[in-house]
Coordinates of C-alpha atoms in Angstrom, one line a residue:
M1 CA 132.1 -10.7 121.1
K2 CA 131.7 -8.0 123.8
K3 CA 133.9 -5.6 122.0
T4 CA 131.9 -6.2 118.7
K5 CA 128.6 -5.7 120.5
I6 CA 129.7 -2.4 122.1
L7 CA 131.1 -1.1 118.7
Y8 CA 127.9 -2.1 117.0
W9 CA 125.8 -0.4 119.4
V10 CA 128.0 2.9 119.5
F11 CA 128.0 3.0 115.6
T12 CA 124.2 2.1 115.3
A13 CA 123.3 4.7 117.9
L14 CA 125.3 7.5 116.2
F15 CA 124.0 6.6 112.8
G16 CA 120.4 6.3 114.0
A17 CA 120.8 9.8 115.8
F18 CA 122.2 11.4 112.8
M19 CA 119.4 10.1 110.6
L20 CA 116.7 10.8 113.2
F21 CA 117.9 14.3 113.7
S22 CA 117.7 14.9 109.9
A23 CA 114.2 13.3 109.8
I24 CA 112.5 15.3 112.5
P25 CA 112.6 18.7 110.7
D26 CA 111.4 16.9 107.5
V27 CA 108.4 15.3 109.4
M28 CA 107.6 18.6 111.0
L29 CA 107.9 20.4 107.8
S30 CA 110.1 23.2 109.4
A31 CA 110.9 26.2 107.4
E32 CA 114.6 25.2 107.1
A33 CA 113.6 21.7 105.7
V34 CA 111.1 23.3 103.3
T35 CA 113.7 25.8 102.1
F36 CA 116.5 23.3 101.6
M37 CA 114.2 20.8 99.8
K38 CA 112.8 23.5 97.6
Q39 CA 116.4 24.3 96.5
L40 CA 116.6 20.7 95.6
G41 CA 113.4 20.8 93.7
Y42 CA 111.2 18.6 95.9
P43 CA 107.8 19.3 97.0
N44 CA 106.5 19.4 100.6
Y45 CA 104.7 16.0 100.4
F46 CA 108.0 14.4 99.5
T47 CA 109.7 16.1 102.4
V48 CA 107.3 14.6 105.0
F49 CA 107.4 11.2 103.2
I50 CA 111.2 10.9 103.3
G51 CA 111.1 12.1 106.9
V52 CA 108.7 9.4 108.1
A53 CA 110.6 6.9 106.1
K54 CA 113.8 7.8 107.9
V55 CA 112.1 7.6 111.2
L56 CA 110.8 4.0 110.5
G57 CA 114.2 3.0 109.3
V58 CA 116.0 4.3 112.4
I59 CA 113.3 2.3 114.5
A60 CA 114.0 -0.8 112.5
I61 CA 117.8 -0.7 113.0
L62 CA 117.5 0.1 116.7
I63 CA 115.1 -2.7 117.6
P64 CA 116.9 -6.0 118.1
G65 CA 115.8 -8.9 116.0
Y66 CA 113.9 -8.8 112.8
P67 CA 117.0 -9.4 110.5
R68 CA 115.1 -9.1 107.2
I69 CA 113.5 -5.8 108.2
K70 CA 116.9 -4.5 109.4
E71 CA 118.4 -5.3 106.0
W72 CA 115.7 -3.3 104.2
A73 CA 116.1 -0.5 106.7
Y74 CA 119.9 -0.2 106.0
A75 CA 119.2 -0.3 102.4
G76 CA 116.5 2.4 102.6
L77 CA 118.7 4.6 104.7
F78 CA 121.7 4.2 102.3
F79 CA 119.5 5.0 99.4
D80 CA 118.2 8.2 101.3
L81 CA 121.9 9.3 101.8
I82 CA 122.8 8.5 98.1
G83 CA 119.9 10.4 96.8
A84 CA 120.6 13.3 99.2
V85 CA 124.1 13.6 97.9
Y86 CA 123.1 13.2 94.2
S87 CA 120.4 15.8 94.8
M88 CA 122.7 18.3 96.3
L89 CA 125.4 17.8 93.5
S90 CA 122.8 18.1 90.9
A91 CA 121.0 21.3 92.2
M92 CA 124.0 23.3 93.5
P93 CA 127.8 23.5 93.0
F94 CA 130.0 21.4 95.1
N95 CA 131.2 23.1 98.3
A96 CA 133.4 21.8 101.0
Q97 CA 130.4 21.6 103.5
M98 CA 129.0 18.7 101.3
S99 CA 131.9 16.5 102.5
F100 CA 130.1 16.4 105.9
M101 CA 127.9 13.8 104.2
L102 CA 130.9 11.3 104.6
L103 CA 130.0 11.1 108.4
P104 CA 126.6 9.3 108.0
F105 CA 127.9 7.1 105.2
I106 CA 131.0 6.0 107.5
L107 CA 128.7 5.6 110.5
G108 CA 126.2 3.6 108.5
I109 CA 128.9 1.3 107.0
L110 CA 130.4 0.6 110.4
S111 CA 127.0 -0.1 111.9
Y112 CA 126.2 -2.5 109.1
V113 CA 129.5 -4.2 109.2
F114 CA 129.3 -4.9 113.0
Y115 CA 125.8 -5.9 112.6
H116 CA 127.0 -8.7 110.3
K117 CA 129.8 -9.7 112.6
L118 CA 127.4 -10.0 115.5
N119 CA 125.2 -12.2 113.5
T120 CA 128.1 -14.3 112.2
A121 CA 129.4 -14.7 115.7
K122 CA 126.0 -16.0 117.0
N123 CA 125.9 -18.7 114.3

């Protein structure tokens, strides 16, 4: 149980950090975020919206308890990642740097799996 809890928090913290660090430039509407989102065809208001949604999702997965909200937060963060990959593949040709997107997927999946292992162990 202790090992499961440690692994859950390691993967969740890393996943949350990745999502938060990608959200902050969106919320602040930094020049890099605006340029990147324009390449994908998105307006500035969507950039801010998706950034705020990611911040709220990260808060939801990091706060203990609230299992229903946490489930929705995981779903939303995965929809964001899937949408980001789809948008990149639709707007620009594939390049090797895009495979970096595997990292947040793997961290998110591991966080989610260990979240459920913790909940199963408690019941």
